[in-house]
PDB file of C-alpha atoms in Angstrom:
ATOM      1  CA  UNK X  31      75.165  -9.829  79.951  1.00 58.00           C
ATOM      2  CA  UNK X  32      73.159  -6.826  79.628  1.00 58.00           C
ATOM      3  CA  UNK X  33      75.371  -5.708  76.865  1.00 55.00           C
ATOM      4  CA  UNK X  34      74.839  -8.958  75.161  1.00 55.00           C
ATOM      5  CA  UNK X  35      71.172  -8.562  75.608  1.00 59.00           C
ATOM      6  CA  UNK X  36      71.324  -5.052  74.342  1.00 56.00           C
ATOM      7  CA  UNK X  37      73.356  -6.247  71.368  1.00 63.00           C
ATOM      8  CA  UNK X  38      70.837  -8.893  70.656  1.00 65.00           C
ATOM      9  CA  UNK X  39      68.061  -6.412  70.994  1.00 61.00           C
ATOM     10  CA  UNK X  40      69.985  -3.989  68.861  1.00 67.00           C
ATOM     11  CA  UNK X  41      70.402  -6.575  66.233  1.00 70.00           C
ATOM     12  CA  UNK X  42      66.725  -7.348  66.515  1.00 71.00           C
ATOM     13  CA  UNK X  43      65.943  -3.658  66.129  1.00 75.00           C
ATOM     14  CA  UNK X  44      68.277  -3.468  63.194  1.00 76.00           C
ATOM     15  CA  UNK X  45      66.576  -6.438  61.596  1.00 76.00           C
ATOM     16  CA  UNK X  46      63.182  -4.933  62.294  1.00 80.00           C
ATOM     17  CA  UNK X  47      64.331  -1.577  60.964  1.00 82.00           C
ATOM     18  CA  UNK X  48      65.668  -3.301  57.869  1.00 85.00           C
ATOM     19  CA  UNK X  49      62.356  -5.049  57.411  1.00 86.00           C
ATOM     20  CA  UNK X  50      60.501  -1.759  57.958  1.00 88.00           C
ATOM     21  CA  UNK X  51      62.694  -0.114  55.354  1.00 89.00           C
ATOM     22  CA  UNK X  52      62.072  -2.974  52.908  1.00 91.00           C
ATOM     23  CA  UNK X  53      58.348  -2.772  53.559  1.00 91.00           C
ATOM     24  CA  UNK X  54      58.424   0.992  53.175  1.00 91.00           C
ATOM     25  CA  UNK X  55      60.290   0.613  49.893  1.00 91.00           C
ATOM     26  CA  UNK X  56      57.792  -1.977  48.706  1.00 92.00           C
ATOM     27  CA  UNK X  57      54.934   0.212  49.856  1.00 91.00           C
ATOM     28  CA  UNK X  58      56.428   3.128  47.970  1.00 91.00           C
ATOM     29  CA  UNK X  59      56.805   1.012  44.838  1.00 93.00           C
ATOM     30  CA  UNK X  60      53.277  -0.290  45.259  1.00 93.00           C
ATOM     31  CA  UNK X  61      51.929   3.227  45.691  1.00 92.00           C
ATOM     32  CA  UNK X  62      53.822   4.286  42.534  1.00 92.00           C
ATOM     33  CA  UNK X  63      52.299   1.363  40.671  1.00 93.00           C
ATOM     34  CA  UNK X  64      48.868   2.226  42.080  1.00 94.00           C
ATOM     35  CA  UNK X  65      49.429   5.846  41.011  1.00 93.00           C
ATOM     36  CA  UNK X  66      50.356   4.681  37.483  1.00 94.00           C
ATOM     37  CA  UNK X  67      47.293   2.424  37.419  1.00 94.00           C
ATOM     38  CA  UNK X  68      45.086   5.291  38.628  1.00 94.00           C
ATOM     39  CA  UNK X  69      46.592   7.614  35.983  1.00 93.00           C
ATOM     40  CA  UNK X  70      46.001   4.938  33.314  1.00 94.00           C
ATOM     41  CA  UNK X  71      42.463   4.419  34.618  1.00 94.00           C
ATOM     42  CA  UNK X  72      41.804   8.178  34.506  1.00 94.00           C
ATOM     43  CA  UNK X  73      43.209   8.307  30.980  1.00 94.00           C
ATOM     44  CA  UNK X  74      40.991   5.385  29.949  1.00 94.00           C
ATOM     45  CA  UNK X  75      38.027   7.078  31.613  1.00 94.00           C
ATOM     46  CA  UNK X  76      38.701  10.310  29.686  1.00 94.00           C
ATOM     47  CA  UNK X  77      39.053   8.296  26.462  1.00 94.00           C
ATOM     48  CA  UNK X  78      35.840   6.401  27.278  1.00 93.00           C
ATOM     49  CA  UNK X  79      34.003   9.652  27.991  1.00 93.00           C
ATOM     50  CA  UNK X  80      35.220  11.044  24.661  1.00 94.00           C
ATOM     51  CA  UNK X  81      34.052   7.892  22.913  1.00 94.00           C
ATOM     52  CA  UNK X  82      30.681   8.177  24.656  1.00 94.00           C
ATOM     53  CA  UNK X  83      30.417  11.823  23.536  1.00 93.00           C
ATOM     54  CA  UNK X  84      31.327  10.784  19.972  1.00 94.00           C
ATOM     55  CA  UNK X  85      28.809   7.932  20.148  1.00 94.00           C
ATOM     56  CA  UNK X  86      26.159  10.389  21.366  1.00 92.00           C
ATOM     57  CA  UNK X  87      26.916  12.764  18.470  1.00 94.00           C
ATOM     58  CA  UNK X  88      26.819   9.823  16.056  1.00 94.00           C
ATOM     59  CA  UNK X  89      23.484   8.712  17.507  1.00 94.00           C
ATOM     60  CA  UNK X  90      22.104  12.243  17.066  1.00 94.00           C
ATOM     61  CA  UNK X  91      23.304  12.229  13.459  1.00 94.00           C
ATOM     62  CA  UNK X  92      21.678   8.827  12.950  1.00 95.00           C
ATOM     63  CA  UNK X  93      18.408  10.127  14.424  1.00 95.00           C
ATOM     64  CA  UNK X  94      18.563  13.190  12.143  1.00 94.00           C
ATOM     65  CA  UNK X  95      19.313  10.939   9.150  1.00 95.00           C
ATOM     66  CA  UNK X  96      16.401   8.668  10.063  1.00 95.00           C
ATOM     67  CA  UNK X  97      14.190  11.752  10.339  1.00 94.00           C
ATOM     68  CA  UNK X  98      15.360  12.946   6.909  1.00 95.00           C
ATOM     69  CA  UNK X  99      14.783   9.480   5.436  1.00 95.00           C
ATOM     70  CA  UNK X 100      11.308   9.462   6.984  1.00 94.00           C
ATOM     71  CA  UNK X 101      10.596  12.863   5.417  1.00 95.00           C
ATOM     72  CA  UNK X 102      11.856  11.652   2.030  1.00 95.00           C
ATOM     73  CA  UNK X 103       9.723   8.518   2.315  1.00 95.00           C
ATOM     74  CA  UNK X 104       6.729  10.727   3.163  1.00 94.00           C
ATOM     75  CA  UNK X 105       7.428  12.882   0.098  1.00 94.00           C
ATOM     76  CA  UNK X 106       7.789   9.769  -2.053  1.00 95.00           C
ATOM     77  CA  UNK X 107       4.499   8.467  -0.670  1.00 94.00           C
ATOM     78  CA  UNK X 108       2.784  11.800  -1.403  1.00 94.00           C
ATOM     79  CA  UNK X 109       4.291  11.788  -4.906  1.00 93.00           C
ATOM     80  CA  UNK X 110       3.079   8.228  -5.456  1.00 94.00           C
ATOM     81  CA  UNK X 111      -0.422   9.255  -4.347  1.00 93.00           C
ATOM     82  CA  UNK X 112      -0.343  12.235  -6.731  1.00 93.00           C
ATOM     83  CA  UNK X 113       0.866   9.970  -9.542  1.00 94.00           C
ATOM     84  CA  UNK X 114      -1.877   7.484  -8.739  1.00 94.00           C
ATOM     85  CA  UNK X 115      -4.433  10.291  -8.831  1.00 93.00           C
ATOM     86  CA  UNK X 116      -2.981  11.570 -12.107  1.00 93.00           C
ATOM     87  CA  UNK X 117      -3.065   8.084 -13.611  1.00 95.00           C
ATOM     88  CA  UNK X 118      -6.685   7.758 -12.502  1.00 93.00           C
ATOM     89  CA  UNK X 119      -7.516  11.059 -14.200  1.00 94.00           C
ATOM     90  CA  UNK X 120      -5.678   9.918 -17.344  1.00 95.00           C
ATOM     91  CA  UNK X 121      -7.631   6.655 -17.300  1.00 95.00           C
ATOM     92  CA  UNK X 122     -10.866   8.608 -16.939  1.00 94.00           C
ATOM     93  CA  UNK X 123      -9.882  10.919 -19.804  1.00 95.00           C
ATOM     94  CA  UNK X 124      -8.929   7.943 -21.997  1.00 95.00           C
ATOM     95  CA  UNK X 125     -12.252   6.267 -21.209  1.00 95.00           C
ATOM     96  CA  UNK X 126     -14.100   9.487 -22.077  1.00 95.00           C
ATOM     97  CA  UNK X 127     -12.091   9.807 -25.299  1.00 95.00           C
ATOM     98  CA  UNK X 128     -12.935   6.200 -26.138  1.00 95.00           C
ATOM     99  CA  UNK X 129     -16.621   6.901 -25.519  1.00 95.00           C
ATOM    100  CA  UNK X 130     -16.461  10.054 -27.638  1.00 95.00           C
ATOM    101  CA  UNK X 131     -14.604   8.160 -30.382  1.00 95.00           C
ATOM    102  CA  UNK X 132     -17.299   5.486 -30.379  1.00 94.00           C
ATOM    103  CA  UNK X 133     -19.986   8.183 -30.487  1.00 95.00           C
ATOM    104  CA  UNK X 134     -18.161   9.901 -33.357  1.00 95.00           C
ATOM    105  CA  UNK X 135     -17.862   6.583 -35.188  1.00 94.00           C
ATOM    106  CA  UNK X 136     -21.591   5.997 -34.695  1.00 94.00           C
ATOM    107  CA  UNK X 137     -22.363   9.524 -35.934  1.00 95.00           C
ATOM    108  CA  UNK X 138     -20.094   9.011 -38.958  1.00 95.00           C
ATOM    109  CA  UNK X 139     -21.887   5.736 -39.659  1.00 94.00           C
ATOM    110  CA  UNK X 140     -25.242   7.503 -39.350  1.00 94.00           C
ATOM    111  CA  UNK X 141     -24.002  10.319 -41.598  1.00 95.00           C
ATOM    112  CA  UNK X 142     -22.785   7.780 -44.156  1.00 95.00           C
ATOM    113  CA  UNK X 143     -26.115   5.997 -44.047  1.00 95.00           C
ATOM    114  CA  UNK X 144     -27.983   9.311 -44.347  1.00 95.00           C
ATOM    115  CA  UNK X 145     -25.747  10.375 -47.249  1.00 95.00           C
ATOM    116  CA  UNK X 146     -26.374   7.060 -49.013  1.00 94.00           C
ATOM    117  CA  UNK X 147     -30.131   7.476 -48.450  1.00 95.00           C
ATOM    118  CA  UNK X 148     -29.998  11.039 -49.759  1.00 95.00           C
ATOM    119  CA  UNK X 149     -28.036   9.858 -52.787  1.00 94.00           C
ATOM    120  CA  UNK X 150     -30.619   7.159 -53.518  1.00 95.00           C
ATOM    121  CA  UNK X 151     -33.420   9.698 -53.126  1.00 95.00           C
ATOM    122  CA  UNK X 152     -31.566  12.158 -55.382  1.00 94.00           C
ATOM    123  CA  UNK X 153     -31.091   9.443 -58.009  1.00 93.00           C
ATOM    124  CA  UNK X 154     -34.740   8.497 -57.776  1.00 93.00           C
ATOM    125  CA  UNK X 155     -35.761  12.162 -58.001  1.00 92.00           C
ATOM    126  CA  UNK X 156     -33.456  12.630 -60.962  1.00 90.00           C
ATOM    127  CA  UNK X 157     -35.012   9.603 -62.679  1.00 89.00           C
ATOM    128  CA  UNK X 158     -38.467  10.995 -61.998  1.00 88.00           C
ATOM    129  CA  UNK X 159     -37.513  14.444 -63.299  1.00 86.00           C
ATOM    130  CA  UNK X 160     -35.890  12.937 -66.374  1.00 86.00           C
ATOM    131  CA  UNK X 161     -38.950  10.789 -67.056  1.00 85.00           C
ATOM    132  CA  UNK X 162     -41.287  13.770 -67.027  1.00 82.00           C
ATOM    133  CA  UNK X 163     -41.769  16.194 -69.939  1.00 70.00           C
ATOM    134  CA  UNK X 164     -42.904  19.513 -68.645  1.00 64.00           C
ATOM    135  CA  UNK X 165     -43.233  21.439 -71.834  1.00 61.00           C
ATOM    136  CA  UNK X 166     -41.476  22.223 -75.042  1.00 54.00           C
ATOM    137  CA  UNK X 167     -37.887  21.282 -75.726  1.00 54.00           C
ATOM    138  CA  UNK X 168     -36.672  24.837 -75.169  1.00 51.00           C
ATOM    139  CA  UNK X 169     -38.225  25.065 -71.758  1.00 49.00           C
ATOM    140  CA  UNK X 170     -36.928  21.595 -70.880  1.00 47.00           C
ATOM    141  CA  UNK X 171     -33.417  22.438 -71.981  1.00 49.00           C
ATOM    142  CA  UNK X 172     -33.555  25.611 -69.879  1.00 49.00           C
ATOM    143  CA  UNK X 173     -34.847  24.035 -66.685  1.00 49.00           C
ATOM    144  CA  UNK X 174     -33.381  20.538 -66.589  1.00 47.00           C
ATOM    145  CA  UNK X 175     -29.712  20.933 -67.583  1.00 47.00           C
ATOM    146  CA  UNK X 176     -28.830  22.122 -64.120  1.00 47.00           C
ATOM    147  CA  UNK X 177     -30.498  19.108 -62.560  1.00 45.00           C
ATOM    148  CA  UNK X 178     -28.961  16.792 -65.117  1.00 46.00           C
ATOM    149  CA  UNK X 179     -25.512  18.250 -64.574  1.00 45.00           C
ATOM    150  CA  UNK X 180     -25.813  17.956 -60.827  1.00 46.00           C
ATOM    151  CA  UNK X 181     -27.151  14.430 -60.909  1.00 43.00           C
ATOM    152  CA  UNK X 182     -24.522  13.287 -63.367  1.00 44.00           C
ATOM    153  CA  UNK X 183     -21.806  14.553 -61.080  1.00 43.00           C
ATOM    154  CA  UNK X 184     -23.328  12.793 -58.078  1.00 43.00           C
ATOM    155  CA  UNK X 185     -24.203   9.551 -59.931  1.00 43.00           C
ATOM    156  CA  UNK X 186     -21.903   6.861 -61.179  1.00 45.00           C
ATOM    157  CA  UNK X 187     -21.610   6.479 -64.926  1.00 44.00           C
ATOM    158  CA  UNK X 188     -23.924   3.431 -65.064  1.00 44.00           C
ATOM    159  CA  UNK X 189     -26.665   5.328 -63.184  1.00 46.00           C
ATOM    160  CA  UNK X 190     -26.493   8.393 -65.428  1.00 46.00           C
ATOM    161  CA  UNK X 191     -26.776   6.158 -68.510  1.00 46.00           C
ATOM    162  CA  UNK X 192     -29.789   4.437 -66.993  1.00 46.00           C
ATOM    163  CA  UNK X 193     -31.482   7.741 -66.308  1.00 46.00           C
ATOM    164  CA  UNK X 194     -30.751   8.870 -69.906  1.00 47.00           C
ATOM    165  CA  UNK X 195     -32.079   5.587 -71.270  1.00 47.00           C
ATOM    166  CA  UNK X 196     -35.266   6.039 -69.248  1.00 48.00           C
ATOM    167  CA  UNK X 197     -35.737   9.552 -70.574  1.00 47.00           C
ATOM    168  CA  UNK X 198     -38.631   9.816 -72.952  1.00 47.00           C
ATOM    169  CA  UNK X 199     -38.281  11.640 -76.230  1.00 46.00           C
ATOM    170  CA  UNK X 200     -39.313  15.247 -76.073  1.00 46.00           C
ATOM    171  CA  UNK X 201     -41.965  16.743 -78.251  1.00 45.00           C
ATOM    172  CA  UNK X 202     -41.069  18.754 -81.263  1.00 43.00           C
ATOM    173  CA  UNK X 203     -41.025  22.485 -81.041  1.00 44.00           C
ATOM    174  CA  UNK X 204     -44.122  22.641 -83.207  1.00 45.00           C
ATOM    175  CA  UNK X 205     -47.354  22.762 -81.328  1.00 47.00           C
ATOM    176  CA  UNK X 206     -49.252  19.508 -81.485  1.00 47.00           C
ATOM    177  CA  UNK X 207     -52.564  19.551 -83.249  1.00 48.00           C
ATOM    178  CA  UNK X 208     -55.450  19.765 -80.892  1.00 48.00           C
ATOM    179  CA  UNK X 209     -58.058  17.065 -80.841  1.00 47.00           C
ATOM    180  CA  UNK X 210     -61.511  17.660 -82.023  1.00 47.00           C
ATOM    181  CA  UNK X 211     -62.903  17.287 -78.537  1.00 47.00           C
ATOM    182  CA  UNK X 212     -61.402  20.611 -77.538  1.00 48.00           C
ATOM    183  CA  UNK X 213     -58.980  19.041 -75.073  1.00 51.00           C
ATOM    184  CA  UNK X 214     -56.114  21.380 -74.123  1.00 56.00           C
ATOM    185  CA  UNK X 215     -53.808  18.472 -73.281  1.00 55.00           C
ATOM    186  CA  UNK X 216     -50.896  17.765 -75.485  1.00 55.00           C
ATOM    187  CA  UNK X 217     -50.043  14.267 -76.454  1.00 52.00           C
ATOM    188  CA  UNK X 218     -46.903  12.693 -75.103  1.00 48.00           C
TER     189      UNK X 218
END
């Protein structure tokens, strides 16, 4: 009976040993799987860290690009201000040129008016000179041709004819007889 008990216990030990071996085998497989999972997790962690480093470098590049864009926008803004200032100066210069052009036009108008007045006065003076007889024909022909020539050039044809028509006949080259009263005046 003891042998039977020992056989039963032996079988029980054998069953327990078999179970322990099965559990050990499962434990070993589980630890291998855990090891594979840990290795995969480490690999994923390394990959994630690399991605984070790449993301950090990309973020730095983005910050640098934003800084460059900000600088370019600042330069564009400064250029726009300079252009605005230049356009303002051009507008001022154009306004000054317009003012000077208007002043020049007014001065030209005044000059034209003054020239017309001078022409009228010259015509009137020419008419007065032509209407006067200052002496004998020889002296008149020596003194007045220059005036006549100048006035004829300055006057229109109708005006020069009018001044010739208004001209009085000159005295003859013979001296006029003096009056009995002793007057030294010649008769016109």
